[in-house]
PDB file of N, CA and C in Angstrom:
ATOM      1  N   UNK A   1       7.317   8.333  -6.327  1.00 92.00           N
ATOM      2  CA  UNK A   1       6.603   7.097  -6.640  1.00 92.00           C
ATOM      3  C   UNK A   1       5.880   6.613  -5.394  1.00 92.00           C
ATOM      4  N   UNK A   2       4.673   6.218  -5.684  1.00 96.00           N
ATOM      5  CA  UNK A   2       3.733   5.533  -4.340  1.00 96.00           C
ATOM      6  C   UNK A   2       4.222   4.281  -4.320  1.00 96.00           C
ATOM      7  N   UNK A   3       4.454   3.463  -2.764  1.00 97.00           N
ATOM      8  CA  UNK A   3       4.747   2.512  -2.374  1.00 97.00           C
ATOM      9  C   UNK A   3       3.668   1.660  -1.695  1.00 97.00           C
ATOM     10  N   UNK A   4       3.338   1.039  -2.121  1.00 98.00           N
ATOM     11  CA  UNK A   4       2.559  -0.422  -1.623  1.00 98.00           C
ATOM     12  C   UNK A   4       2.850  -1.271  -1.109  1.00 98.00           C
ATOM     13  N   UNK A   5       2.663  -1.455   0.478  1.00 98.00           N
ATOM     14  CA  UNK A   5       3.541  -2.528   0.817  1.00 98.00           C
ATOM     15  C   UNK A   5       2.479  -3.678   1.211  1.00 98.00           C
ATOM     16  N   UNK A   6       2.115  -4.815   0.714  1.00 98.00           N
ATOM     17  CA  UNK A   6       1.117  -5.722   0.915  1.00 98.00           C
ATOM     18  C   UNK A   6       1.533  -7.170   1.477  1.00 98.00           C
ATOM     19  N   UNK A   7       0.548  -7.885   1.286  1.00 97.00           N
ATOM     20  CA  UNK A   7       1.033  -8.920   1.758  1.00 97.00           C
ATOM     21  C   UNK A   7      -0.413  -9.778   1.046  1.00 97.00           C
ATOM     22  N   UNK A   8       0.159 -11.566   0.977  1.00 97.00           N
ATOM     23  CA  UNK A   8      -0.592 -12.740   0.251  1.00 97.00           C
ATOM     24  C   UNK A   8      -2.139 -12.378   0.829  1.00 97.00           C
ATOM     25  N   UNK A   9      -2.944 -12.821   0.622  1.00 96.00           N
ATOM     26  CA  UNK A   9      -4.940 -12.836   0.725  1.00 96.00           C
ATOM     27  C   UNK A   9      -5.093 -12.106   1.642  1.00 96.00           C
ATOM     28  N   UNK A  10      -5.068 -10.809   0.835  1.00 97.00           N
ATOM     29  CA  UNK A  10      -5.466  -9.749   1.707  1.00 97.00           C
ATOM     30  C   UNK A  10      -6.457  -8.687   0.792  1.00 97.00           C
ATOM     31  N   UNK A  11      -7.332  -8.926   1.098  1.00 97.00           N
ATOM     32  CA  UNK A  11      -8.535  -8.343   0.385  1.00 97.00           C
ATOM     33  C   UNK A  11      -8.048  -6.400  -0.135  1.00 97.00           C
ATOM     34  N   UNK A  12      -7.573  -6.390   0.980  1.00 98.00           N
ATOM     35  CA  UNK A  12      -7.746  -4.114   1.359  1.00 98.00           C
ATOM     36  C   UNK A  12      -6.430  -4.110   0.131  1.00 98.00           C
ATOM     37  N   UNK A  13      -5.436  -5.130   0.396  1.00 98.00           N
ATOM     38  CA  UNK A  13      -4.659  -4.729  -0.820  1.00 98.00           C
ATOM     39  C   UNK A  13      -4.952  -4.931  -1.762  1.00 98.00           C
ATOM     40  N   UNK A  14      -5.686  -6.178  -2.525  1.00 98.00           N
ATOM     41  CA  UNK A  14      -6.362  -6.215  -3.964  1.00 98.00           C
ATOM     42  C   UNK A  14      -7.239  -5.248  -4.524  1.00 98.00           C
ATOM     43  N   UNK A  15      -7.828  -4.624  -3.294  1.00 98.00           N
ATOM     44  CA  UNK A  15      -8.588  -3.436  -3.839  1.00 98.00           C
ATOM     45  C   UNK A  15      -7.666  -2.534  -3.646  1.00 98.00           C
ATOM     46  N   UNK A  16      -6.386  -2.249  -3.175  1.00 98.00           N
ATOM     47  CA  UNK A  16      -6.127  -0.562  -3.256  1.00 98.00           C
ATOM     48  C   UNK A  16      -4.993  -0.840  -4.456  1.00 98.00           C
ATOM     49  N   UNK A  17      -5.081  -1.918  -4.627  1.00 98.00           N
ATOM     50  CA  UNK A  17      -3.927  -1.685  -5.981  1.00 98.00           C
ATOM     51  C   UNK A  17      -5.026  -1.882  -7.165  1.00 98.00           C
ATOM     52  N   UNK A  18      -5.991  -2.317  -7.001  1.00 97.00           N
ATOM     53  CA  UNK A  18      -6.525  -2.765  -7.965  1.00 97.00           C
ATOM     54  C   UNK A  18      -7.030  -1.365  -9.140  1.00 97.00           C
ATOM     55  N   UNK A  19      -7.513  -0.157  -7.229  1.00 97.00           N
ATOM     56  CA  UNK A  19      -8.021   0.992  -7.549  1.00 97.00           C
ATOM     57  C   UNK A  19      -7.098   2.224  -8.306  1.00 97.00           C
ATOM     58  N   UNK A  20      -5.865   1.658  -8.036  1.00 97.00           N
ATOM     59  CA  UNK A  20      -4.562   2.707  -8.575  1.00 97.00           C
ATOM     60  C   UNK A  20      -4.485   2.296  -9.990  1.00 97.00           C
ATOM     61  N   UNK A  21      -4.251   1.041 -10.164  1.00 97.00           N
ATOM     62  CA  UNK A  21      -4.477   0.442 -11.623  1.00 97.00           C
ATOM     63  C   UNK A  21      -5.383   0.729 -12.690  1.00 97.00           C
ATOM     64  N   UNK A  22      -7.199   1.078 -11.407  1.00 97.00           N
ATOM     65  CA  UNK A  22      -7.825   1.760 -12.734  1.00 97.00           C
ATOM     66  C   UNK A  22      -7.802   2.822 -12.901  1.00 97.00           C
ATOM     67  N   UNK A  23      -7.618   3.853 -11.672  1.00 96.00           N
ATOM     68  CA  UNK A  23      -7.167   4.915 -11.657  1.00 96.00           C
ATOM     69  C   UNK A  23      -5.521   5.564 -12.826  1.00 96.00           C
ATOM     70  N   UNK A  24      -5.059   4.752 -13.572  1.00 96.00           N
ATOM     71  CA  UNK A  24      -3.705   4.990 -14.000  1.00 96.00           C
ATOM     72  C   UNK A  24      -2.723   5.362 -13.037  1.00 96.00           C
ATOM     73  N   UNK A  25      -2.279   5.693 -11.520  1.00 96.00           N
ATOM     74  CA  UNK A  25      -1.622   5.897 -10.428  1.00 96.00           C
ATOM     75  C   UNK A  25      -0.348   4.807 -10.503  1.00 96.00           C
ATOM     76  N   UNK A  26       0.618   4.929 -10.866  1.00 96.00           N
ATOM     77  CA  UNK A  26       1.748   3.931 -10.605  1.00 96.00           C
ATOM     78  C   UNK A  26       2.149   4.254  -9.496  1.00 96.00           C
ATOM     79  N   UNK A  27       2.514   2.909  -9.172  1.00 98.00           N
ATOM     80  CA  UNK A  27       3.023   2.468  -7.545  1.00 98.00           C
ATOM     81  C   UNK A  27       4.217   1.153  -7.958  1.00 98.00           C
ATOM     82  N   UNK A  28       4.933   0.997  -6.628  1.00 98.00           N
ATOM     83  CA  UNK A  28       5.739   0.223  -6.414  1.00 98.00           C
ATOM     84  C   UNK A  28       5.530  -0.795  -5.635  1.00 98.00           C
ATOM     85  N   UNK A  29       4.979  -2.307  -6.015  1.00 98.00           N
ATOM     86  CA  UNK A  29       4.527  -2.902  -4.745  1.00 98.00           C
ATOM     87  C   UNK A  29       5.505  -4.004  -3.673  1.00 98.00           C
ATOM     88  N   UNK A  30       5.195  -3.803  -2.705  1.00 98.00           N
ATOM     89  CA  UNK A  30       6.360  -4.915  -1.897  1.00 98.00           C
ATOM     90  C   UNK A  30       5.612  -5.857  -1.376  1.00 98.00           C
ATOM     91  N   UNK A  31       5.725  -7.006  -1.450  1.00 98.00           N
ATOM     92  CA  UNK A  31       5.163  -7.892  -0.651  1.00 98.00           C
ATOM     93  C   UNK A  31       5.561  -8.837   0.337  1.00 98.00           C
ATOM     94  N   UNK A  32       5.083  -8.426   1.546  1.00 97.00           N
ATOM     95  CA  UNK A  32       5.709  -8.733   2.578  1.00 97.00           C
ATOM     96  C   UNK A  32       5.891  -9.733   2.975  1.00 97.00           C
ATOM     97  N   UNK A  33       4.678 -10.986   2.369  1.00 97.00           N
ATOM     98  CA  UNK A  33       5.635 -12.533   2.792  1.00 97.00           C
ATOM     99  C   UNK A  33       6.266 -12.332   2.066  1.00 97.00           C
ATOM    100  N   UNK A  34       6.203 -12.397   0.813  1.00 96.00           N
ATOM    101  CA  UNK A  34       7.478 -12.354  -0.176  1.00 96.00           C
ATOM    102  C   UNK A  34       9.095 -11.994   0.077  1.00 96.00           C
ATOM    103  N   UNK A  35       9.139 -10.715   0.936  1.00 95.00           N
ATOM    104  CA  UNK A  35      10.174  -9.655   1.150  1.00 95.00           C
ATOM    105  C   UNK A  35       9.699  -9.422   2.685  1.00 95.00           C
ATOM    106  N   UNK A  36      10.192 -10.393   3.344  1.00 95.00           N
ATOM    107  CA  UNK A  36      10.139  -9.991   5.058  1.00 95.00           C
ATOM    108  C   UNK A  36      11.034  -9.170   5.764  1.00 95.00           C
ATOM    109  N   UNK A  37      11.874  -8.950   4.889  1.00 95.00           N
ATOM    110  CA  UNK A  37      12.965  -7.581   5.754  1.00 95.00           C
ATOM    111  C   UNK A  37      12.660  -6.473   5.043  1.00 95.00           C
ATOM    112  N   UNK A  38      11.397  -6.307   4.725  1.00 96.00           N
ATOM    113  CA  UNK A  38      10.230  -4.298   4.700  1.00 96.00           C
ATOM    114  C   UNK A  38       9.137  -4.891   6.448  1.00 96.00           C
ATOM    115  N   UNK A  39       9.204  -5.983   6.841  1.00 96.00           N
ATOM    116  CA  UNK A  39       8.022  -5.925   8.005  1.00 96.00           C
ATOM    117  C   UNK A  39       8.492  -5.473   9.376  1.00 96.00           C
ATOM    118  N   UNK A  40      10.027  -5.482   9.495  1.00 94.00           N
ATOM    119  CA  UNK A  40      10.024  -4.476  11.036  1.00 94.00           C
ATOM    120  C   UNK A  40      10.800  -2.927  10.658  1.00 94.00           C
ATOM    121  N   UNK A  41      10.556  -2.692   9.329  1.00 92.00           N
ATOM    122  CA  UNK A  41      10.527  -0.945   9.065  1.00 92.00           C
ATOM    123  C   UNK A  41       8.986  -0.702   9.526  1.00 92.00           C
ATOM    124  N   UNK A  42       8.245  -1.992   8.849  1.00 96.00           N
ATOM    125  CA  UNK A  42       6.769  -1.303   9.013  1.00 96.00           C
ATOM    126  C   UNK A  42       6.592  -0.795  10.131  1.00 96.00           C
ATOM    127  N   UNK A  43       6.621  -2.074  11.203  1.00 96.00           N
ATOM    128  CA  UNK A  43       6.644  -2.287  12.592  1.00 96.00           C
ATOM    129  C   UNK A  43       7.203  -0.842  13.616  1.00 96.00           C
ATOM    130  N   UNK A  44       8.354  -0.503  12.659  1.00 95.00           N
ATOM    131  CA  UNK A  44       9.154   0.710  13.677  1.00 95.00           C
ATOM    132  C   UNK A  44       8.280   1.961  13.204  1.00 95.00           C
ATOM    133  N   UNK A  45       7.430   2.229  12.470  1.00 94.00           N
ATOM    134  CA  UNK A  45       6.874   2.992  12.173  1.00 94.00           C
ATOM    135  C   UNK A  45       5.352   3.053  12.541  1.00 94.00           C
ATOM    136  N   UNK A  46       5.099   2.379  13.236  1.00 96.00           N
ATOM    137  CA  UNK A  46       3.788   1.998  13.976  1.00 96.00           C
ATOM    138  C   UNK A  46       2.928   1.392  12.845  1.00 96.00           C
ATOM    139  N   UNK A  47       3.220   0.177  11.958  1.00 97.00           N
ATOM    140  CA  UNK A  47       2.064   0.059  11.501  1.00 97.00           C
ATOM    141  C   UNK A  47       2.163  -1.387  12.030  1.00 97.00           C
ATOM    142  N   UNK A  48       0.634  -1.988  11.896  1.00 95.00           N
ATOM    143  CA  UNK A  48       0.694  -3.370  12.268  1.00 95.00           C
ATOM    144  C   UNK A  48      -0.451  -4.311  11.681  1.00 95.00           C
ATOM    145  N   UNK A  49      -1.234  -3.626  10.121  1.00 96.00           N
ATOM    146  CA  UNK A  49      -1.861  -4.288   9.105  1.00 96.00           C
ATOM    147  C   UNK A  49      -1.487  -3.904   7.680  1.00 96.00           C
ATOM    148  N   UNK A  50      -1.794  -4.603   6.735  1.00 97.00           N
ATOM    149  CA  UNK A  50      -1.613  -3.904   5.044  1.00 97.00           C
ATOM    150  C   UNK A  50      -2.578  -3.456   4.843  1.00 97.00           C
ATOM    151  N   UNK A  51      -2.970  -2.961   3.912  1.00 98.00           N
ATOM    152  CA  UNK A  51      -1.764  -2.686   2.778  1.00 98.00           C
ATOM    153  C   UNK A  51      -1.367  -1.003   3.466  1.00 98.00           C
ATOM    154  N   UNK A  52      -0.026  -0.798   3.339  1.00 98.00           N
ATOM    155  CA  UNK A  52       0.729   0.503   3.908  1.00 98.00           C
ATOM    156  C   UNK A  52       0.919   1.087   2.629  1.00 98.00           C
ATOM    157  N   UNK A  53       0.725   2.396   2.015  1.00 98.00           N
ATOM    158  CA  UNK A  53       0.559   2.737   1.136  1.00 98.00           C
ATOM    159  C   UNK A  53       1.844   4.371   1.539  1.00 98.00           C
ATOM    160  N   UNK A  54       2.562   4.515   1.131  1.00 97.00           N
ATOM    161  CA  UNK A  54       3.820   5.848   0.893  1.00 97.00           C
ATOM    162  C   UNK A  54       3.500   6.475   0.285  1.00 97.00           C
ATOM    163  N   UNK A  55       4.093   7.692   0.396  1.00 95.00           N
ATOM    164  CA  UNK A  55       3.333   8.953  -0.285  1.00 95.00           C
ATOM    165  C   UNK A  55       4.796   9.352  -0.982  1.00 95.00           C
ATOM    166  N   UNK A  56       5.161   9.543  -2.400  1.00 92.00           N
ATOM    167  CA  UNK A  56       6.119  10.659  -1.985  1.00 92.00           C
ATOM    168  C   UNK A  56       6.412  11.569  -1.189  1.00 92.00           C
ATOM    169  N   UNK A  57       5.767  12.418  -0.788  1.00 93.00           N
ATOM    170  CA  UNK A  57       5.880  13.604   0.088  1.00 93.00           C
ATOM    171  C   UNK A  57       5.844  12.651   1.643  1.00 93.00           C
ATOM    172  N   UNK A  58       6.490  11.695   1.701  1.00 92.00           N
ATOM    173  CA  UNK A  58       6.945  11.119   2.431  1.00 92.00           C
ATOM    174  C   UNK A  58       5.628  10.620   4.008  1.00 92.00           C
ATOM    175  N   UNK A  59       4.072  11.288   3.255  1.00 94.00           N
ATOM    176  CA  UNK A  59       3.017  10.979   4.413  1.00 94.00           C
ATOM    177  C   UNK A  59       2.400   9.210   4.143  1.00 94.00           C
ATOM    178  N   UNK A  60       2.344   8.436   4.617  1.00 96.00           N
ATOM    179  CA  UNK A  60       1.972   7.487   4.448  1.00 96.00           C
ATOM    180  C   UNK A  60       0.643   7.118   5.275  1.00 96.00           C
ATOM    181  N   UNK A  61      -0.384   6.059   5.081  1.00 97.00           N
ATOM    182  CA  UNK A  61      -1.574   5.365   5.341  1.00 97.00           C
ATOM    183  C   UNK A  61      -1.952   4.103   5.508  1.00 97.00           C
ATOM    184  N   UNK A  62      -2.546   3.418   5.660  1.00 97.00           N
ATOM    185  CA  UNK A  62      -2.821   1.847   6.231  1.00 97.00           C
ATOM    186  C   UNK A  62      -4.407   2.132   5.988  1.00 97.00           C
ATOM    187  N   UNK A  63      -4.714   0.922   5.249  1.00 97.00           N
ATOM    188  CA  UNK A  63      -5.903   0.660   5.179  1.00 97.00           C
ATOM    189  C   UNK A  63      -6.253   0.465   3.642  1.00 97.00           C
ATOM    190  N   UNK A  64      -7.792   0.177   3.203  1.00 97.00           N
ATOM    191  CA  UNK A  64      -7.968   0.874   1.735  1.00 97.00           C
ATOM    192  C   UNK A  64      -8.828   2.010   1.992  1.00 97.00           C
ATOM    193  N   UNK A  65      -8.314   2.656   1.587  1.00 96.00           N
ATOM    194  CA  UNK A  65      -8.575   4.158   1.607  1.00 96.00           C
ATOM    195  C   UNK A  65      -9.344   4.964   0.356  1.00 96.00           C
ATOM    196  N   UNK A  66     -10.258   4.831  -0.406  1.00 95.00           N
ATOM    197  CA  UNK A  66     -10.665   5.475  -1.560  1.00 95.00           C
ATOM    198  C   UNK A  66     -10.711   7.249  -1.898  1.00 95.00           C
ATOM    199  N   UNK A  67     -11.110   7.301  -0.206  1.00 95.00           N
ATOM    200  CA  UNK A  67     -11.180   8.849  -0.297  1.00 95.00           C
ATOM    201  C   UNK A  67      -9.382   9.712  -0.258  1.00 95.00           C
ATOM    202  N   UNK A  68      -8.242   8.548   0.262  1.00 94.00           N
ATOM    203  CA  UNK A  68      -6.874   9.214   0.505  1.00 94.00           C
ATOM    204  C   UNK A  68      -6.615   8.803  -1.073  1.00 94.00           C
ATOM    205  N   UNK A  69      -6.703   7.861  -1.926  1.00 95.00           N
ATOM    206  CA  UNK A  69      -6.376   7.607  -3.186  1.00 95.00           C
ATOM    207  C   UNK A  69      -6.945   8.309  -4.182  1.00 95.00           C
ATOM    208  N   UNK A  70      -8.292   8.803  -3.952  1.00 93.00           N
ATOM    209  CA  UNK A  70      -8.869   9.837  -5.277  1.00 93.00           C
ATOM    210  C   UNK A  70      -7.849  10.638  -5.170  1.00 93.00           C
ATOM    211  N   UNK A  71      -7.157  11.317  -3.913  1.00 91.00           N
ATOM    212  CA  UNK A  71      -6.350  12.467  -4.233  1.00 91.00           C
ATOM    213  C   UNK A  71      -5.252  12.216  -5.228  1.00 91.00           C
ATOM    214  N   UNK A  72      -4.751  11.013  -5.409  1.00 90.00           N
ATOM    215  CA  UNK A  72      -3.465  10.138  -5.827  1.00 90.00           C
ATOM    216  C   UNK A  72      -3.563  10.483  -7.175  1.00 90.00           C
ATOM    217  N   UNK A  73      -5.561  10.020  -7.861  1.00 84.00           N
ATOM    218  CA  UNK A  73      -5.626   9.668  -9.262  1.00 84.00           C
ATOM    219  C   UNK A  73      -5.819  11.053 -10.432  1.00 84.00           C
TER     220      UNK A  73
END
């Protein structure tokens, strides 16, 4: 399952979930004000903007990404 980890008015995440949604791509989303103990896993993993997007195959990304998500859809 793809993991989404976002956070409140954040544009890159409304579009990369928005794009999985039309894409049919299920994901799992976390939101990080919401759920502040996923923000220093992020942190230990070098990320330090949203939306963080998990791969099953355990490769993950930061950003909105259209060209890493076509592969997804």
């Amino acid at each position: 399952m793809i993991t989404v980890f976002s956070k409140n008015n954040c544009i890159q995440c409304k579009m990369t979930k928005m794009f999985l949604t039309q894409h049919h791509v299920d994901f799992v989303e976390h939101n990080i004000d919401e759920h502040p103990e996923y923000v220093d896993q992020l942190k230990a993993d070098g990320f330090k903007s949203t939306p963080v997007i998990k791969l099953p195959d355990g490769q993950s990304f930061t950003g909105f990404r259209p060209d890493m998500l076509k592969q997804l859809a």
